[in-house]
Short mmCIF file of C-alpha atoms and ligand atoms in Angstrom, two decimals:
data_model
loop_
_atom_site.label_atom_id
_atom_site.label_comp_id
_atom_site.label_asym_id
_atom_site.label_seq_id
_atom_site.Cartn_x
_atom_site.Cartn_y
_atom_site.Cartn_z
CA MET A 1 -31.32 -26.09 67.25
CA LYS A 2 -31.94 -25.39 63.57
CA ALA A 3 -34.61 -23.14 62.08
CA ASP A 4 -37.26 -24.71 59.82
CA MET A 5 -38.53 -22.90 56.81
CA ILE A 6 -41.51 -22.59 54.53
CA VAL A 7 -40.92 -21.25 51.04
CA GLY A 8 -43.12 -20.52 47.99
CA ILE A 9 -42.47 -22.81 45.04
CA GLN A 10 -44.40 -21.09 42.25
CA TRP A 11 -45.19 -17.39 41.60
CA GLY A 12 -46.41 -16.62 45.10
CA ASP A 13 -49.87 -16.94 46.70
CA GLU A 14 -49.41 -20.68 47.13
CA GLY A 15 -51.04 -20.61 50.58
CA LYS A 16 -47.94 -19.95 52.69
CA GLY A 17 -49.97 -17.95 55.22
CA LYS A 18 -52.25 -20.88 56.06
CA ILE A 19 -49.31 -23.24 56.59
CA VAL A 20 -47.22 -20.80 58.63
CA ASP A 21 -50.25 -20.11 60.82
CA LEU A 22 -50.86 -23.85 61.24
CA MET A 23 -47.20 -24.66 61.95
CA ALA A 24 -46.76 -21.63 64.21
CA GLN A 25 -48.89 -23.40 66.82
CA ASN A 26 -45.80 -25.55 67.43
CA TYR A 27 -43.11 -22.86 67.13
CA ASP A 28 -41.85 -20.23 69.55
CA VAL A 29 -40.62 -17.74 66.96
CA VAL A 30 -41.70 -16.88 63.39
CA CYS A 31 -39.48 -14.70 61.16
CA ARG A 32 -39.97 -12.94 57.82
CA TYR A 33 -36.72 -12.47 55.91
CA GLN A 34 -37.44 -10.77 52.55
CA GLY A 35 -40.04 -8.88 50.54
CA GLY A 36 -42.25 -6.20 51.92
CA HIS A 37 -45.93 -5.32 51.92
CA ASN A 38 -46.14 -6.63 48.34
CA ALA A 39 -46.84 -9.93 50.12
CA GLY A 40 -50.40 -10.79 51.01
CA HIS A 41 -51.03 -13.77 53.22
CA THR A 42 -54.66 -14.64 53.94
CA ILE A 43 -55.47 -16.70 56.99
CA TRP A 44 -58.86 -17.95 58.10
CA VAL A 45 -59.35 -18.82 61.76
CA ASP A 46 -62.81 -19.71 63.10
CA GLY A 47 -64.47 -17.93 60.18
CA VAL A 48 -62.47 -14.70 60.65
CA ARG A 49 -60.24 -13.55 57.79
CA TYR A 50 -56.85 -11.96 58.48
CA ALA A 51 -54.79 -10.37 55.69
CA LEU A 52 -51.12 -10.01 56.59
CA HIS A 53 -48.50 -8.21 54.53
CA LEU A 54 -45.48 -7.55 56.74
CA ILE A 55 -46.20 -9.06 60.13
CA PRO A 56 -45.27 -12.76 60.17
CA SER A 57 -48.20 -15.17 59.97
CA GLY A 58 -47.22 -16.48 63.42
CA VAL A 59 -48.92 -13.46 64.97
CA LEU A 60 -52.15 -15.43 65.34
CA ASN A 61 -50.43 -17.74 67.80
CA PRO A 62 -50.47 -15.55 70.94
CA LYS A 63 -47.43 -17.34 72.35
CA ALA A 64 -45.16 -16.84 69.33
CA ILE A 65 -42.55 -14.11 69.00
CA ASN A 66 -42.61 -12.51 65.54
CA ILE A 67 -39.56 -11.07 63.82
CA ILE A 68 -39.19 -8.92 60.73
CA GLY A 69 -35.59 -9.44 59.61
CA ASN A 70 -33.03 -7.15 58.01
CA GLY A 71 -33.80 -8.50 54.53
CA VAL A 72 -37.37 -7.16 54.56
CA VAL A 73 -38.10 -3.70 53.13
CA VAL A 74 -40.44 -1.92 55.51
CA SER A 75 -42.92 0.83 54.82
CA ALA A 76 -43.35 2.32 58.29
CA GLU A 77 -46.78 3.57 57.28
CA ALA A 78 -47.94 0.12 56.10
CA LEU A 79 -46.49 -1.61 59.16
CA ILE A 80 -48.18 0.78 61.59
CA GLU A 81 -51.50 0.31 59.78
CA GLU A 82 -51.17 -3.48 59.93
CA MET A 83 -50.20 -3.43 63.61
CA LYS A 84 -53.56 -1.80 64.44
CA GLN A 85 -55.30 -5.18 63.90
CA PHE A 86 -53.57 -6.66 66.94
CA GLU A 87 -53.26 -5.79 70.60
CA GLY A 88 -50.27 -6.39 72.85
CA LEU A 89 -47.65 -6.59 70.12
CA LEU A 90 -44.90 -4.95 72.19
CA GLY A 91 -42.54 -7.71 73.30
CA ARG A 92 -44.07 -10.06 70.74
CA LEU A 93 -43.02 -8.26 67.54
CA PHE A 94 -39.45 -7.18 66.79
CA VAL A 95 -38.22 -5.42 63.67
CA SER A 96 -34.60 -5.33 62.57
CA ASP A 97 -33.04 -1.90 62.83
CA LYS A 98 -31.05 -2.86 59.73
CA ALA A 99 -34.17 -3.36 57.59
CA HIS A 100 -34.37 -0.79 54.82
CA MET A 101 -37.26 1.61 54.66
CA ILE A 102 -39.72 1.99 51.83
CA LEU A 103 -40.22 5.75 51.73
CA LYS A 104 -42.99 7.58 49.91
CA HIS A 105 -40.73 8.47 46.99
CA HIS A 106 -39.98 4.77 46.41
CA ILE A 107 -43.69 4.08 46.00
CA LEU A 108 -44.17 7.03 43.63
CA ILE A 109 -41.12 6.01 41.56
CA ASP A 110 -42.39 2.40 41.35
CA GLN A 111 -45.79 3.56 40.07
CA ALA A 112 -44.37 6.18 37.69
CA LYS A 113 -41.85 3.76 36.16
CA GLU A 114 -44.52 1.12 35.66
CA LYS A 115 -46.55 3.65 33.67
CA LEU A 116 -43.52 4.53 31.57
CA ARG A 117 -42.85 0.85 30.81
CA GLY A 118 -46.22 0.67 29.02
CA GLU A 119 -46.66 -2.77 27.47
CA LYS A 120 -43.46 -3.94 29.10
CA ALA A 121 -44.77 -3.17 32.60
CA ILE A 122 -43.79 -5.80 35.20
CA GLY A 123 -47.17 -5.55 36.86
CA THR A 124 -45.65 -4.69 40.24
CA THR A 125 -47.82 -4.23 43.29
CA GLY A 126 -46.89 -0.52 43.21
CA ARG A 127 -45.64 -0.70 46.80
CA GLY A 128 -42.13 0.67 46.16
CA ILE A 129 -40.38 -2.68 46.53
CA GLY A 130 -37.99 -2.41 43.54
CA PRO A 131 -36.94 1.21 44.20
CA SER A 132 -36.35 0.53 47.90
CA TYR A 133 -34.17 -2.53 47.26
CA GLY A 134 -32.56 -0.48 44.46
CA SER A 135 -31.58 2.24 46.94
CA LYS A 136 -30.19 -0.40 49.31
CA ILE A 137 -27.99 -1.98 46.64
CA GLU A 138 -26.97 1.43 45.32
CA ARG A 139 -26.04 2.37 48.92
CA SER A 140 -28.31 5.39 49.12
CA GLY A 141 -31.02 3.67 51.19
CA HIS A 142 -32.07 4.35 54.76
CA ARG A 143 -32.49 1.81 57.52
CA LEU A 144 -35.14 1.75 60.23
CA GLY A 145 -32.44 2.38 62.85
CA GLU A 146 -32.05 5.87 61.39
CA LEU A 147 -35.45 6.74 62.85
CA ARG A 148 -33.49 7.20 66.11
CA ASP A 149 -32.32 10.58 64.74
CA THR A 150 -35.10 11.95 62.55
CA ALA A 151 -33.48 15.37 62.07
CA LYS A 152 -30.39 13.73 60.55
CA LEU A 153 -32.52 11.38 58.45
CA ALA A 154 -34.73 14.20 57.16
CA THR A 155 -31.64 16.28 56.30
CA SER A 156 -30.14 13.39 54.36
CA LEU A 157 -33.38 12.81 52.47
CA ILE A 158 -33.74 16.49 51.57
CA GLU A 159 -30.18 16.39 50.20
CA PHE A 160 -31.11 13.33 48.16
CA TYR A 161 -34.26 15.02 46.80
CA THR A 162 -32.20 18.08 45.85
CA GLU A 163 -29.47 16.07 44.11
CA ASN A 164 -32.10 14.10 42.19
CA ARG A 165 -34.40 17.03 41.42
CA ALA A 166 -34.32 16.29 37.68
CA LEU A 167 -35.48 12.71 38.19
CA PHE A 168 -38.37 13.71 40.44
CA GLN A 169 -39.44 16.47 38.02
CA ALA A 170 -39.31 14.08 35.05
CA LEU A 171 -41.54 11.60 36.92
CA ASP A 172 -43.89 14.35 38.11
CA ILE A 173 -43.16 13.57 41.75
CA VAL A 174 -43.48 16.30 44.37
CA THR A 175 -41.13 15.76 47.31
CA PRO A 176 -41.90 17.07 50.81
CA ASP A 177 -40.09 19.97 52.52
CA PHE A 178 -37.95 19.46 55.63
CA SER A 179 -40.59 20.19 58.23
CA ALA A 180 -43.30 18.00 56.64
CA LEU A 181 -40.78 15.20 56.24
CA LYS A 182 -39.49 15.48 59.81
CA ASP A 183 -43.07 15.44 61.16
CA GLU A 184 -43.81 12.32 59.16
CA LEU A 185 -40.64 10.57 60.36
CA ASP A 186 -41.28 11.63 63.98
CA GLY A 187 -44.70 10.01 63.75
CA TYR A 188 -43.13 6.73 62.60
CA ALA A 189 -40.36 6.93 65.21
CA GLU A 190 -42.78 7.44 68.08
CA ILE A 191 -44.61 4.22 67.29
CA LEU A 192 -41.87 2.00 65.89
CA LEU A 193 -38.73 2.69 67.96
CA PRO A 194 -39.82 0.38 70.83
CA TYR A 195 -40.06 -2.49 68.34
CA LEU A 196 -36.60 -2.08 66.78
CA ALA A 197 -33.97 -4.63 67.75
CA ASP A 198 -30.84 -6.44 66.66
CA THR A 199 -32.92 -9.34 65.39
CA THR A 200 -29.90 -11.35 64.23
CA GLN A 201 -28.57 -11.64 67.80
CA MET A 202 -32.10 -12.42 68.96
CA VAL A 203 -32.54 -15.33 66.55
CA TRP A 204 -29.09 -16.72 67.42
CA LYS A 205 -30.05 -16.62 71.10
CA PHE A 206 -33.39 -18.33 70.45
CA LEU A 207 -31.61 -21.11 68.54
CA ASP A 208 -28.99 -21.48 71.28
CA GLU A 209 -31.81 -21.77 73.84
CA LYS A 210 -33.34 -24.57 71.72
CA LYS A 211 -36.42 -22.50 70.93
CA ARG A 212 -38.31 -23.62 67.82
CA VAL A 213 -37.85 -21.06 65.05
CA LEU A 214 -39.87 -20.96 61.80
CA LEU A 215 -38.81 -18.88 58.81
CA GLU A 216 -41.61 -17.57 56.59
CA GLY A 217 -40.86 -16.83 52.94
CA ALA A 218 -42.83 -14.32 50.92
CA GLN A 219 -43.52 -14.46 47.18
CA GLY A 220 -42.29 -17.58 45.37
CA THR A 221 -39.26 -19.15 43.71
CA LEU A 222 -40.13 -18.06 40.16
CA LEU A 223 -40.26 -14.42 41.36
CA ASP A 224 -36.69 -14.63 42.73
CA ILE A 225 -34.50 -11.76 41.47
CA ASP A 226 -31.72 -14.17 40.40
CA HIS A 227 -33.46 -17.47 39.78
CA GLY A 228 -36.95 -16.45 38.64
CA THR A 229 -38.39 -15.26 35.33
CA TYR A 230 -36.28 -12.08 35.15
CA PRO A 231 -37.16 -9.25 34.65
CA TYR A 232 -40.73 -10.25 35.59
CA VAL A 233 -39.75 -10.92 39.18
CA THR A 234 -39.71 -9.17 42.52
CA SER A 235 -36.54 -7.52 43.82
CA SER A 236 -35.49 -9.98 46.53
CA ASN A 237 -34.13 -13.51 46.85
CA THR A 238 -37.29 -15.42 47.55
CA ILE A 239 -35.57 -18.83 47.63
CA SER A 240 -34.51 -20.51 50.86
CA ALA A 241 -30.97 -19.09 50.59
CA GLY A 242 -32.54 -15.63 51.05
CA ALA A 243 -33.37 -16.53 54.64
CA CYS A 244 -29.69 -16.65 55.63
CA VAL A 245 -29.02 -13.19 54.22
CA GLY A 246 -32.31 -11.73 55.35
CA LEU A 247 -31.89 -12.73 58.98
CA GLY A 248 -28.15 -13.15 59.48
CA LEU A 249 -28.18 -16.93 59.71
CA SER A 250 -25.60 -19.35 58.36
CA PRO A 251 -26.60 -22.26 56.08
CA LYS A 252 -25.83 -24.52 59.05
CA ASP A 253 -28.70 -22.89 60.97
CA ILE A 254 -31.31 -24.15 58.51
CA GLY A 255 -33.26 -27.32 59.29
CA LYS A 256 -36.27 -28.63 57.43
CA VAL A 257 -37.44 -26.81 54.29
CA THR A 258 -41.06 -27.23 53.22
CA GLY A 259 -42.07 -26.02 49.77
CA ILE A 260 -45.60 -24.66 49.46
CA VAL A 261 -47.24 -25.34 46.13
CA LYS A 262 -50.75 -25.22 44.73
CA ALA A 263 -52.22 -28.33 43.09
CA TYR A 264 -52.45 -26.07 40.01
CA CYS A 265 -50.65 -22.84 39.24
CA THR A 266 -51.30 -19.09 39.37
CA ARG A 267 -49.41 -15.90 38.64
CA VAL A 268 -50.34 -12.26 39.22
CA GLY A 269 -48.59 -9.57 37.21
CA ASN A 270 -46.89 -9.97 33.86
CA GLY A 271 -44.29 -12.38 32.52
CA PRO A 272 -44.14 -15.89 31.10
CA PHE A 273 -46.45 -18.59 32.46
CA PRO A 274 -46.20 -21.70 30.25
CA THR A 275 -49.19 -23.61 31.67
CA GLU A 276 -51.61 -20.66 31.76
CA ASP A 277 -55.13 -21.70 30.72
CA PHE A 278 -56.99 -18.95 28.86
CA GLY A 279 -60.19 -20.99 28.53
CA ASP A 280 -63.11 -22.06 30.69
CA GLU A 281 -61.00 -24.23 32.97
CA GLY A 282 -58.64 -21.34 33.81
CA GLN A 283 -61.69 -19.23 34.59
CA MET A 284 -63.13 -22.04 36.72
CA LEU A 285 -59.87 -22.26 38.74
CA ARG A 286 -59.96 -18.48 39.30
CA GLU A 287 -63.55 -18.44 40.54
CA LYS A 288 -63.41 -21.62 42.59
CA GLY A 289 -59.97 -20.86 44.00
CA LYS A 290 -60.97 -17.22 44.67
CA GLU A 291 -57.81 -16.26 42.82
CA TYR A 292 -57.83 -12.52 43.40
CA GLY A 293 -54.80 -10.83 44.99
CA THR A 294 -54.74 -10.34 48.77
CA SER A 295 -52.73 -7.12 48.37
CA THR A 296 -54.07 -5.57 45.17
CA GLY A 297 -57.32 -7.42 44.41
CA ARG A 298 -56.05 -8.15 40.87
CA PRO A 299 -57.37 -11.33 39.21
CA ARG A 300 -54.66 -13.99 39.19
CA ARG A 301 -53.78 -15.78 35.96
CA CYS A 302 -54.54 -19.50 36.37
CA GLY A 303 -53.28 -22.72 34.81
CA TRP A 304 -52.05 -26.24 35.37
CA PHE A 305 -49.42 -27.72 37.67
CA ASP A 306 -45.98 -27.26 36.14
CA ALA A 307 -43.77 -30.14 37.29
CA VAL A 308 -40.71 -28.84 35.42
CA ALA A 309 -40.80 -25.56 37.36
CA CYS A 310 -41.66 -27.35 40.60
CA ARG A 311 -38.77 -29.81 40.28
CA TYR A 312 -36.40 -26.88 39.70
CA ALA A 313 -37.84 -24.99 42.65
CA SER A 314 -37.65 -28.01 44.91
CA ARG A 315 -33.95 -28.48 44.09
CA ILE A 316 -32.97 -24.84 44.40
CA ASN A 317 -34.69 -24.51 47.78
CA GLY A 318 -33.54 -27.91 49.05
CA CYS A 319 -37.11 -28.90 49.87
CA ASP A 320 -37.45 -31.82 52.26
CA ASP A 321 -41.10 -32.05 51.38
CA LEU A 322 -43.97 -30.25 49.66
CA ALA A 323 -47.28 -29.01 51.00
CA ILE A 324 -49.90 -29.41 48.25
CA MET A 325 -52.45 -26.63 48.66
CA LYS A 326 -55.96 -26.09 47.30
CA LEU A 327 -56.48 -29.68 46.13
CA ASP A 328 -60.22 -29.02 46.60
CA VAL A 329 -60.20 -26.41 43.83
CA LEU A 330 -59.72 -29.24 41.31
CA ASP A 331 -62.92 -30.95 42.57
CA GLY A 332 -65.41 -31.85 39.85
CA LEU A 333 -63.00 -31.80 36.90
CA GLU A 334 -63.26 -34.80 34.59
CA THR A 335 -59.57 -34.67 33.72
CA ILE A 336 -56.65 -32.73 35.17
CA LYS A 337 -53.61 -31.66 33.15
CA VAL A 338 -50.06 -31.81 34.52
CA CYS A 339 -47.13 -30.36 32.61
CA VAL A 340 -44.35 -32.96 32.72
CA ALA A 341 -41.89 -31.39 30.23
CA TYR A 342 -41.58 -28.53 27.74
CA GLU A 343 -41.17 -28.59 24.00
CA ILE A 344 -38.61 -26.07 22.74
CA ASN A 345 -37.80 -25.95 19.02
CA GLY A 346 -39.17 -29.47 18.59
CA GLN A 347 -37.08 -30.87 21.45
CA ARG A 348 -38.41 -32.31 24.73
CA VAL A 349 -36.84 -30.43 27.64
CA GLU A 350 -37.20 -31.45 31.28
CA THR A 351 -35.14 -28.69 32.93
CA LEU A 352 -36.10 -25.05 33.34
CA PRO A 353 -34.62 -22.93 30.53
CA GLU A 354 -33.39 -19.35 31.01
CA ASP A 355 -36.19 -18.02 28.82
CA LEU A 356 -39.68 -19.36 29.53
CA ASN A 357 -41.33 -17.32 26.78
CA ASN A 358 -41.20 -19.77 23.92
CA VAL A 359 -41.85 -23.08 25.58
CA THR A 360 -44.85 -25.32 24.90
CA PRO A 361 -45.95 -27.49 27.80
CA ILE A 362 -46.21 -31.22 27.28
CA TYR A 363 -49.14 -32.41 29.35
CA GLU A 364 -50.20 -35.68 30.87
CA GLU A 365 -53.91 -36.01 31.57
CA MET A 366 -55.10 -37.60 34.77
CA ALA A 367 -58.55 -38.62 35.96
CA GLY A 368 -60.33 -36.12 38.20
CA TRP A 369 -62.52 -36.78 41.25
CA GLU A 370 -65.81 -35.60 42.70
CA SER A 371 -64.85 -33.94 45.98
CA VAL A 372 -62.01 -33.64 48.48
CA VAL A 373 -63.11 -30.38 50.09
CA GLY A 374 -62.69 -30.46 53.86
CA CYS A 375 -61.09 -33.91 53.75
CA ARG A 376 -58.85 -34.49 56.79
CA SER A 377 -57.50 -37.99 56.22
CA TYR A 378 -55.39 -39.43 53.42
CA ASP A 379 -57.34 -42.69 53.48
CA ALA A 380 -60.60 -40.84 52.83
CA LEU A 381 -59.30 -39.25 49.61
CA PRO A 382 -60.74 -40.64 46.37
CA GLN A 383 -58.45 -43.07 44.53
CA SER A 384 -57.91 -40.67 41.62
CA ALA A 385 -56.82 -37.86 43.99
CA LYS A 386 -54.29 -40.25 45.55
CA ALA A 387 -53.05 -41.15 42.05
CA TYR A 388 -52.70 -37.45 41.19
CA LEU A 389 -50.65 -36.79 44.35
CA LYS A 390 -48.49 -39.86 43.77
CA ARG A 391 -47.74 -38.66 40.24
CA LEU A 392 -46.80 -35.20 41.56
CA GLU A 393 -44.36 -36.81 43.98
CA GLU A 394 -42.79 -38.82 41.17
CA ILE A 395 -42.32 -36.01 38.69
CA THR A 396 -41.24 -33.38 41.20
CA GLU A 397 -38.89 -35.90 42.85
CA THR A 398 -40.05 -34.61 46.24
CA LYS A 399 -42.24 -36.27 48.82
CA ILE A 400 -45.51 -34.72 49.89
CA GLY A 401 -45.76 -33.98 53.60
CA LEU A 402 -49.06 -32.14 53.76
CA ILE A 403 -52.25 -31.74 51.75
CA SER A 404 -54.66 -28.83 52.18
CA THR A 405 -58.33 -29.20 51.32
CA SER A 406 -59.85 -25.82 52.32
CA PRO A 407 -58.70 -22.43 53.64
CA ASP A 408 -59.49 -23.55 57.20
CA ARG A 409 -56.58 -24.35 59.52
CA ASN A 410 -58.10 -27.74 60.37
CA ASP A 411 -58.84 -28.96 56.85
CA THR A 412 -55.34 -30.29 56.41
CA ILE A 413 -53.91 -33.76 56.00
CA ILE A 414 -50.48 -34.23 57.57
CA LEU A 415 -48.69 -37.29 56.24
P1 GDP B 1 -49.78 -16.77 50.36
O1 GDP B 1 -49.43 -15.43 49.79
O2 GDP B 1 -48.88 -17.85 49.85
O3 GDP B 1 -49.89 -16.77 51.86
O4 GDP B 1 -51.22 -17.12 49.78
P2 GDP B 1 -52.49 -16.12 49.71
O5 GDP B 1 -53.03 -15.98 51.07
O6 GDP B 1 -52.17 -14.90 48.95
O7 GDP B 1 -53.44 -16.96 48.76
C1 GDP B 1 -53.88 -18.25 49.10
C2 GDP B 1 -55.41 -18.24 49.22
O8 GDP B 1 -55.88 -19.57 49.20
C3 GDP B 1 -55.91 -17.62 50.51
O9 GDP B 1 -57.10 -16.94 50.24
C4 GDP B 1 -56.19 -18.84 51.39
O10 GDP B 1 -57.23 -18.61 52.34
C5 GDP B 1 -56.64 -19.84 50.38
N1 GDP B 1 -56.33 -21.24 50.70
C6 GDP B 1 -55.25 -21.75 51.34
N2 GDP B 1 -55.30 -23.10 51.36
C7 GDP B 1 -56.43 -23.45 50.71
C8 GDP B 1 -57.02 -24.71 50.35
O11 GDP B 1 -56.49 -25.77 50.62
N3 GDP B 1 -58.19 -24.65 49.67
C9 GDP B 1 -58.79 -23.49 49.30
N4 GDP B 1 -59.92 -23.54 48.63
N5 GDP B 1 -58.26 -22.29 49.61
C10 GDP B 1 -57.09 -22.28 50.29
P1 IMO B 2 -47.07 -13.41 48.40
O1 IMO B 2 -46.11 -13.35 49.56
C1 IMO B 2 -47.80 -13.02 44.14
C2 IMO B 2 -45.44 -10.04 41.98
C3 IMO B 2 -46.15 -8.84 41.40
C4 IMO B 2 -45.30 -8.59 40.16
C5 IMO B 2 -43.90 -8.90 40.66
C6 IMO B 2 -43.11 -7.67 41.08
O2 IMO B 2 -48.45 -13.04 48.75
O3 IMO B 2 -46.96 -14.73 47.73
P2 IMO B 2 -43.23 -6.12 43.23
O4 IMO B 2 -44.33 -5.26 43.74
O5 IMO B 2 -42.77 -7.18 44.17
O6 IMO B 2 -42.08 -5.33 42.66
O7 IMO B 2 -43.88 -6.88 41.95
O8 IMO B 2 -44.06 -9.77 41.78
N1 IMO B 2 -45.64 -10.26 43.43
C7 IMO B 2 -46.40 -11.24 43.94
N2 IMO B 2 -47.18 -12.15 43.33
N3 IMO B 2 -47.66 -13.06 45.48
C8 IMO B 2 -46.85 -12.17 46.10
O9 IMO B 2 -46.57 -12.25 47.42
C9 IMO B 2 -46.21 -11.17 45.33
N4 IMO B 2 -45.39 -10.14 45.62
C10 IMO B 2 -45.03 -9.60 44.44
O10 IMO B 2 -47.48 -9.15 41.08
O11 IMO B 2 -45.62 -9.53 39.17
MG1 MG B 3 -50.30 -13.87 48.71
#
């Protein structure tokens, strides 16, 4: 059996949580493979709102097993807090003992460095993501499995704090002493050790047993550390290839890939965003789409669908189809803009350049519609909405498999 995947196509917040929750009803296992509690996935079920950051969005299906893979960076504190929302997680949630920890100093370094960057700040979520992945790559990180010997882990961390005293002093960061640190780690170990597992072997076994496995991406393609708008990116591989590394799968284990994309575009944090709309329509998208961050509450920057970026993202992820989210947010607009190419130094460009800072979008204007909110059948969509979707399929060179018309699980059209 192969594992299917959902992956973000834009700058995150596309609505991955809603789709994973919906699809999880038909899957036995849901796995996160990268990112950390920078992710914020909002899910509405029967009028109740759930905000998930680390726990896979399959948790709302009581029958699904949920896995946090080795590629995720885990703040034990954040995970324990999030686990409190749910009962009976033992045996239903497993966390890789190879996943790297986000420790308090990572969070403080993230926040201090952002301040120092001033105008060049990335606009991180301040959750310690970059410094934790940095420690992993630099080979000074610590994995969750090390919670099995907290005295050794605390000793190693105290050594690290001592060796890097100058850095911590320069950033005004106070590090804990041995006994405070050991107490903190003991607290994490007591709760988390029963959840730690060799999740790679587990997923292999599930696939061998023909269980249905769904892989849940966090963030989005344009925030990928290699293939996004560097340096205004997150510190992991958000593209589908990241799932192999972040779980221990081979490319041959991957089945269907569904790209999640909004019918318009948003970005939170800094960095280039060619189709950003600074006017009334951008403001309308923000208010109507409730475009405020799930993790940080920050207002999201809003703009028009960027087909150049989407085509690139679809290719790099190997998308079999796209899920078009939040079509209802475009309700009531007389015309809708779609970016079909960029102009760079007077030239029309249809591929994504390395630098997105100095590109001017070339738009096509399409007729809007009155209302699609809550629509559950393709046939019932207004003609102009169908024309918009057809055009998106053409210019992204990817077929549409699903259309979402409200935050509710049921307000979804499956094609
Ligand atoms: P994720 O990070 O990709 O999981 O997305 P977020 O949860 O951060 O942001 C998506 C937001 O859009 C959430 O508040 C969802 O409840 C909401 N949402 C998802 N699908 C739709 C839709 O089709 N229409 C509307 N209006 N809202 C939606
Ligand atoms: P989900 O999974 C949107 C953005 C931050 C910042 C950049 C780097 O909900 O789609 P980081 O804290 O990761 O070092 O910040 O990445 N970012 C997200 N934007 N959705 C997310 O996750 C994000 N996770 C990180 O705003 O610009
Ligand atoms: Mg989000």
